[in-house]
Short mmCIF file of C-alpha atoms in Angstrom, two decimals:
data_model
loop_
_atom_site.label_atom_id
_atom_site.label_comp_id
_atom_site.label_asym_id
_atom_site.label_seq_id
_atom_site.Cartn_x
_atom_site.Cartn_y
_atom_site.Cartn_z
CA MET A 1 -0.83 -37.40 39.57
CA ALA A 2 -3.56 -37.17 36.95
CA SER A 3 -5.35 -34.52 38.99
CA ILE A 4 -2.17 -32.44 39.21
CA ILE A 5 -1.66 -32.64 35.43
CA GLY A 6 -5.28 -31.66 34.91
CA TRP A 7 -4.91 -28.70 37.27
CA VAL A 8 -1.74 -27.54 35.46
CA LEU A 9 -3.40 -27.82 32.05
CA SER A 10 -6.43 -25.92 33.30
CA ALA A 11 -4.21 -23.18 34.70
CA ILE A 12 -2.29 -22.92 31.42
CA PHE A 13 -5.56 -22.74 29.47
CA LEU A 14 -6.85 -20.01 31.77
CA ILE A 15 -3.66 -17.97 31.40
CA VAL A 16 -3.76 -18.27 27.60
CA PHE A 17 -7.45 -17.37 27.56
CA LEU A 18 -6.92 -14.29 29.73
CA ALA A 19 -3.92 -13.19 27.68
CA ALA A 20 -5.86 -13.58 24.44
CA GLY A 21 -8.77 -11.65 25.92
CA TYR A 22 -6.44 -8.85 26.97
CA PHE A 23 -4.99 -8.53 23.46
CA VAL A 24 -8.44 -8.66 21.84
CA LEU A 25 -9.67 -5.83 24.04
CA ALA A 26 -6.46 -3.82 23.55
CA THR A 27 -6.77 -4.26 19.78
CA ARG A 28 -10.37 -3.10 19.82
CA ARG A 29 -9.57 0.01 21.86
CA ILE A 30 -6.64 0.99 19.64
CA ALA A 31 -8.65 0.39 16.45
CA GLU A 32 -11.64 2.38 17.69
CA ARG A 33 -9.38 5.29 18.58
CA ALA A 34 -7.81 5.18 15.10
CA GLU A 35 -11.21 5.24 13.43
CA ARG A 36 -12.48 8.10 15.60
CA THR A 37 -9.36 10.12 14.83
CA ILE A 38 -9.37 9.43 11.08
CA PRO A 39 -12.90 8.63 9.86
CA PRO A 40 -13.74 7.88 6.20
CA ALA A 41 -12.92 10.92 4.08
CA GLY A 42 -14.65 10.22 0.79
CA LYS A 43 -17.22 8.15 -1.06
CA PHE A 44 -17.83 4.42 -1.40
CA ILE A 45 -18.52 2.45 -4.56
CA ASP A 46 -19.02 -1.26 -5.22
CA ILE A 47 -16.53 -2.76 -7.68
CA ASP A 48 -16.90 -6.49 -8.35
CA GLY A 49 -18.00 -7.06 -4.76
CA ASN A 50 -15.24 -4.89 -3.32
CA ARG A 51 -16.42 -1.85 -1.35
CA ILE A 52 -13.97 0.80 -2.49
CA HIS A 53 -13.38 4.00 -0.52
CA TYR A 54 -12.03 6.91 -2.56
CA VAL A 55 -11.59 10.67 -2.55
CA GLU A 56 -11.47 13.11 -5.43
CA GLN A 57 -10.59 16.76 -5.86
CA GLY A 58 -10.36 19.30 -8.68
CA GLU A 59 -11.38 19.38 -12.31
CA GLY A 60 -9.62 18.53 -15.54
CA ARG A 61 -8.02 15.41 -16.97
CA PRO A 62 -8.08 12.58 -14.42
CA ILE A 63 -5.14 11.23 -12.43
CA VAL A 64 -5.69 8.10 -10.30
CA PHE A 65 -3.41 7.30 -7.34
CA VAL A 66 -2.74 3.83 -5.92
CA HIS A 67 -0.98 3.55 -2.54
CA GLY A 68 1.54 0.95 -1.44
CA LEU A 69 1.82 -1.89 1.07
CA GLY A 70 0.22 -1.03 4.40
CA GLY A 71 -0.84 2.38 3.11
CA GLN A 72 -4.11 4.12 2.33
CA LEU A 73 -5.37 6.99 0.19
CA HIS A 74 -4.04 9.72 2.53
CA HIS A 75 -0.56 8.76 1.30
CA PHE A 76 -1.46 10.79 -1.78
CA ARG A 77 -4.35 12.96 -0.70
CA HIS A 78 -2.33 14.79 1.94
CA PRO A 79 1.07 15.42 0.31
CA THR A 80 0.32 15.26 -3.43
CA PHE A 81 -3.14 16.68 -4.15
CA PRO A 82 -2.18 20.28 -3.20
CA THR A 83 0.73 20.19 -5.67
CA LEU A 84 -1.34 19.32 -8.76
CA PRO A 85 -3.93 22.01 -9.56
CA GLY A 86 -5.72 21.78 -12.88
CA TYR A 87 -6.42 18.04 -12.76
CA ARG A 88 -9.17 15.80 -11.44
CA LEU A 89 -7.34 13.87 -8.72
CA ILE A 90 -8.71 10.55 -7.44
CA ALA A 91 -7.09 8.40 -4.75
CA LEU A 92 -8.52 5.08 -3.61
CA ASP A 93 -7.94 2.65 -0.79
CA ARG A 94 -6.88 -0.63 -2.37
CA PRO A 95 -9.19 -3.56 -1.50
CA GLY A 96 -8.79 -4.41 2.19
CA SER A 97 -6.72 -1.32 2.95
CA GLY A 98 -7.89 1.90 4.58
CA TYR A 99 -11.69 1.79 4.55
CA SER A 100 -12.04 -0.39 1.45
CA VAL A 101 -13.34 -3.91 1.95
CA ARG A 102 -12.07 -6.80 -0.15
CA ALA A 103 -14.73 -8.98 -1.76
CA ALA A 104 -15.40 -12.31 -0.08
CA GLY A 105 -13.40 -15.08 -1.68
CA SER A 106 -11.18 -12.73 -3.67
CA SER A 107 -7.41 -12.77 -3.53
CA ALA A 108 -4.76 -10.09 -3.13
CA ARG A 109 -2.94 -11.16 -6.30
CA LEU A 110 -1.54 -8.42 -8.50
CA PRO A 111 -3.64 -9.18 -11.61
CA GLU A 112 -6.82 -9.12 -9.51
CA GLN A 113 -5.90 -5.83 -7.84
CA ALA A 114 -5.09 -4.35 -11.25
CA ARG A 115 -8.44 -5.51 -12.61
CA VAL A 116 -10.28 -3.90 -9.69
CA VAL A 117 -8.53 -0.58 -10.37
CA ALA A 118 -9.34 -0.87 -14.10
CA ASP A 119 -13.00 -1.57 -13.27
CA PHE A 120 -12.95 1.35 -10.80
CA ILE A 121 -11.76 3.62 -13.63
CA ALA A 122 -14.51 2.33 -15.94
CA THR A 123 -17.26 2.58 -13.31
CA LEU A 124 -16.39 6.20 -12.55
CA GLY A 125 -16.35 6.93 -16.28
CA LEU A 126 -12.80 8.31 -16.19
CA GLU A 127 -11.41 8.94 -19.65
CA LYS A 128 -8.02 7.19 -19.84
CA PRO A 129 -6.50 8.67 -16.68
CA LEU A 130 -2.83 8.91 -15.82
CA LEU A 131 -2.13 6.23 -13.21
CA VAL A 132 0.28 6.91 -10.33
CA GLY A 133 1.37 4.10 -8.01
CA HIS A 134 3.70 3.95 -5.02
CA SER A 135 5.63 0.88 -3.83
CA LEU A 136 3.28 -2.13 -4.07
CA GLY A 137 0.82 0.26 -5.71
CA GLY A 138 3.50 0.73 -8.34
CA ALA A 139 3.46 -3.03 -9.00
CA VAL A 140 -0.34 -2.85 -9.33
CA ALA A 141 -0.01 0.11 -11.72
CA LEU A 142 2.55 -1.67 -13.90
CA THR A 143 0.37 -4.80 -13.95
CA LEU A 144 -2.58 -2.70 -15.06
CA ALA A 145 -0.47 -1.10 -17.80
CA LEU A 146 0.30 -4.62 -19.04
CA ASN A 147 -3.12 -6.24 -18.69
CA HIS A 148 -5.43 -3.25 -19.28
CA PRO A 149 -3.47 -0.72 -21.38
CA GLU A 150 -6.65 0.61 -22.93
CA ALA A 151 -7.82 1.88 -19.52
CA ILE A 152 -5.05 4.45 -19.01
CA SER A 153 -3.05 7.03 -20.93
CA GLY A 154 0.19 6.71 -18.96
CA VAL A 155 1.79 5.43 -15.76
CA VAL A 156 4.01 6.98 -13.09
CA THR A 157 5.55 4.80 -10.40
CA LEU A 158 7.26 5.98 -7.21
CA ALA A 159 9.70 3.53 -5.60
CA PRO A 160 7.79 0.61 -7.14
CA LEU A 161 8.17 -3.06 -6.39
CA THR A 162 9.26 -4.46 -9.78
CA HIS A 163 11.21 -7.69 -9.19
CA MET A 164 11.01 -10.69 -6.89
CA GLU A 165 13.27 -10.56 -3.86
CA ASP A 166 15.56 -13.53 -3.17
CA ALA A 167 13.99 -14.03 0.27
CA ILE A 168 11.54 -12.38 2.66
CA ARG A 169 13.31 -9.47 4.33
CA ALA A 170 13.55 -9.51 8.13
CA GLU A 171 11.41 -6.36 8.32
CA PHE A 172 8.53 -8.14 6.55
CA LYS A 173 8.66 -11.59 8.15
CA ALA A 174 5.99 -10.72 10.73
CA LEU A 175 3.62 -10.00 7.83
CA TYR A 176 4.38 -13.16 5.87
CA ILE A 177 1.61 -15.38 7.28
CA LYS A 178 0.46 -17.90 4.70
CA SER A 179 -2.28 -19.49 6.84
CA THR A 180 -5.48 -17.46 6.59
CA PRO A 181 -6.85 -18.54 10.01
CA LYS A 182 -3.50 -17.78 11.67
CA ARG A 183 -3.40 -14.40 9.89
CA TRP A 184 -6.87 -13.58 11.22
CA LEU A 185 -5.98 -14.70 14.76
CA ILE A 186 -2.79 -12.61 14.89
CA ALA A 187 -4.55 -9.60 13.31
CA ASN A 188 -7.17 -9.63 16.06
CA THR A 189 -4.85 -10.24 19.02
CA THR A 190 -1.15 -9.31 19.07
CA ALA A 191 -0.52 -7.54 15.74
CA VAL A 192 -2.06 -4.15 16.50
CA PRO A 193 -0.56 -3.67 20.01
CA ALA A 194 2.82 -4.76 18.62
CA SER A 195 2.47 -2.35 15.69
CA LEU A 196 1.77 0.49 18.10
CA LYS A 197 4.74 -0.43 20.28
CA TYR A 198 7.19 -0.55 17.39
CA ALA A 199 5.68 2.29 15.32
CA PRO A 200 8.71 4.61 15.68
CA GLN A 201 11.09 1.92 14.43
CA THR A 202 8.76 1.07 11.55
CA LEU A 203 8.49 4.71 10.50
CA ASP A 204 12.26 5.12 10.70
CA PHE A 205 12.62 2.16 8.35
CA VAL A 206 9.95 3.30 5.88
CA PHE A 207 10.95 6.99 5.74
CA GLY A 208 14.69 6.59 6.38
CA PRO A 209 17.24 7.96 5.94
CA GLN A 210 14.96 10.99 6.28
CA LYS A 211 12.90 11.76 9.38
CA TRP A 212 9.21 11.05 9.08
CA PRO A 213 7.00 14.17 9.17
CA GLU A 214 5.15 14.86 12.40
CA ASP A 215 1.80 15.20 10.64
CA TYR A 216 2.07 11.76 9.04
CA ILE A 217 0.27 9.97 11.89
CA ILE A 218 -3.02 11.81 11.38
CA ALA A 219 -2.93 13.92 8.20
CA GLY A 220 -0.98 11.22 6.39
CA GLY A 221 -3.32 8.53 7.67
CA GLY A 222 -0.64 6.53 9.47
CA MET A 223 -2.87 5.75 12.45
CA LEU A 224 -5.28 3.81 10.22
CA GLY A 225 -2.72 1.01 10.10
CA LEU A 226 -3.56 0.25 13.74
CA ARG A 227 -6.60 -1.89 12.91
CA PRO A 228 -6.90 -5.67 12.52
CA SER A 229 -8.50 -5.43 9.07
CA HIS A 230 -5.56 -3.37 7.86
CA PHE A 231 -2.99 -5.84 9.18
CA PHE A 232 -4.91 -8.74 7.63
CA ALA A 233 -4.99 -7.02 4.23
CA THR A 234 -1.31 -6.07 4.39
CA SER A 235 -0.32 -9.63 5.24
CA SER A 236 -2.55 -10.93 2.41
CA ASP A 237 -0.88 -8.52 -0.01
CA ILE A 238 2.66 -9.55 0.85
CA VAL A 239 1.88 -13.27 0.71
CA ALA A 240 0.23 -12.91 -2.72
CA ILE A 241 3.15 -11.10 -4.37
CA GLU A 242 5.13 -14.25 -5.08
CA GLN A 243 2.31 -15.80 -7.10
CA ASP A 244 2.56 -13.39 -10.03
CA LEU A 245 5.45 -10.93 -9.83
CA GLY A 246 7.97 -13.33 -11.36
CA ALA A 247 5.87 -13.63 -14.51
CA ILE A 248 4.99 -9.95 -14.60
CA GLU A 249 8.61 -8.79 -14.49
CA LYS A 250 9.29 -10.69 -17.72
CA ARG A 251 6.69 -8.59 -19.58
CA TYR A 252 7.72 -5.00 -18.84
CA GLY A 253 8.89 -4.57 -22.43
CA GLU A 254 5.23 -4.78 -23.51
CA ILE A 255 4.37 -1.45 -21.84
CA THR A 256 3.78 1.14 -24.54
CA VAL A 257 2.00 3.99 -22.73
CA PRO A 258 4.14 6.95 -21.58
CA ALA A 259 5.87 5.81 -18.41
CA ALA A 260 7.94 7.43 -15.67
CA MET A 261 9.61 6.16 -12.53
CA MET A 262 11.27 7.74 -9.50
CA PHE A 263 13.48 6.22 -6.83
CA GLY A 264 15.53 7.51 -3.93
CA SER A 265 19.12 6.32 -3.67
CA GLY A 266 18.68 5.91 0.10
CA ASP A 267 15.54 3.76 -0.09
CA ARG A 268 15.68 1.14 2.70
CA VAL A 269 12.50 -0.65 1.66
CA LEU A 270 13.17 -1.32 -2.05
CA ASP A 271 16.70 -1.07 -3.40
CA HIS A 272 16.83 1.18 -6.47
CA LYS A 273 19.62 -0.98 -7.92
CA ARG A 274 17.30 -4.00 -8.04
CA HIS A 275 13.89 -2.44 -8.59
CA GLY A 276 14.71 0.80 -10.40
CA LEU A 277 17.82 0.91 -12.56
CA PRO A 278 17.08 -2.30 -14.56
CA MET A 279 13.75 -0.81 -15.65
CA ARG A 280 15.52 1.75 -17.83
CA ASP A 281 16.29 -1.02 -20.30
CA LYS A 282 12.91 -2.75 -20.03
CA ILE A 283 10.38 0.03 -20.71
CA ALA A 284 10.98 1.98 -23.90
CA GLY A 285 11.27 5.71 -23.33
CA LEU A 286 11.02 5.41 -19.53
CA ASP A 287 11.50 8.78 -17.82
CA PHE A 288 13.64 7.64 -14.89
CA VAL A 289 14.54 9.94 -12.00
CA LEU A 290 16.90 9.02 -9.16
CA LEU A 291 16.93 11.38 -6.17
CA ASP A 292 20.17 11.31 -4.24
CA GLY A 293 19.77 10.50 -0.53
CA HIS A 294 15.99 10.18 -0.57
CA GLY A 295 14.14 7.26 0.98
CA HIS A 296 11.00 5.31 0.15
CA MET A 297 8.24 7.84 0.89
CA LEU A 298 8.94 10.16 -2.02
CA GLN A 299 5.49 11.73 -2.16
CA PHE A 300 6.02 13.08 1.37
CA MET A 301 9.70 13.98 1.24
CA ALA A 302 10.10 15.10 -2.40
CA LYS A 303 6.74 16.74 -3.12
CA GLY A 304 8.04 19.16 -5.72
CA GLU A 305 10.03 16.56 -7.64
CA VAL A 306 7.08 14.15 -7.62
CA ALA A 307 4.70 16.85 -8.86
CA ASP A 308 7.10 17.80 -11.65
CA LEU A 309 7.37 14.18 -12.79
CA VAL A 310 3.59 13.69 -12.73
CA LYS A 311 3.00 16.91 -14.68
CA ARG A 312 5.68 16.03 -17.22
CA THR A 313 4.19 12.60 -17.79
CA ALA A 314 0.64 13.97 -17.88
CA GLN A 315 1.67 16.34 -20.65
CA LYS A 316 2.90 13.39 -22.73
CA ALA A 317 0.00 11.14 -21.84
CA PHE A 318 -2.76 13.65 -22.44
CA SER A 319 -1.33 15.27 -25.57
#
């Protein structure tokens, strides 16, 4: 009997080992293809132990762009840079995202991410840039406006995360992995193949109710999400939100720099009624724009409106 149990356990172990090996190899192949297709596009700089990847274009007063959850700098470089001539445009991969590497031992907490962006601005010698943030990048931008107001001249947020949700949404539960070892294991085995399999559904959710653009996968950098490091960073980001956002949302009235915000009424990721409309009463003089029927990815689907808002805010901020 004991020998039979031992044989069964050995067989189970072998099956698990082979399955894990298959997913590890599949993950590596998918990630290598993503990196060959979309290699690093800019420069690297060390900020407090974080290796930050960034791109810049143009001349003039500086505008710095911070992407959202699961994104990377192409979320602004591709759709937004061509619409803003006359400015020095800088987009960075947040620590852990894209080709940026998060410092060992550092967290993904909002105040820390805001500090890294503030130090990035100082290290590049940018003179009080306008800061533009999308989604989670909007939360980072608002945190920076609160904790480091001297670093910027104004802030524009596109579909920003501004308030704590009552519970983790079903669409984000696969990312909410509090155990670091478990997060690493999933990132390097099943996460990337699963992300590839369900990519159309994910894009429908993120871009809906509008159809995602065909050039998003490569030109928009979407394929870079198919890497274990990217999944690990995205999971770290979403787990860290709850540590600080509740306190941050109580301080929005302290923001004094020129501020603007845009939401789409059809946003499936962040409800404008929870994250947008209340902000009109919390930030003095907020330039708030609500686009009827638009979804979450405003910089791709409302390029002209986004450019107009950025220019309008830049005029106030740089005057």
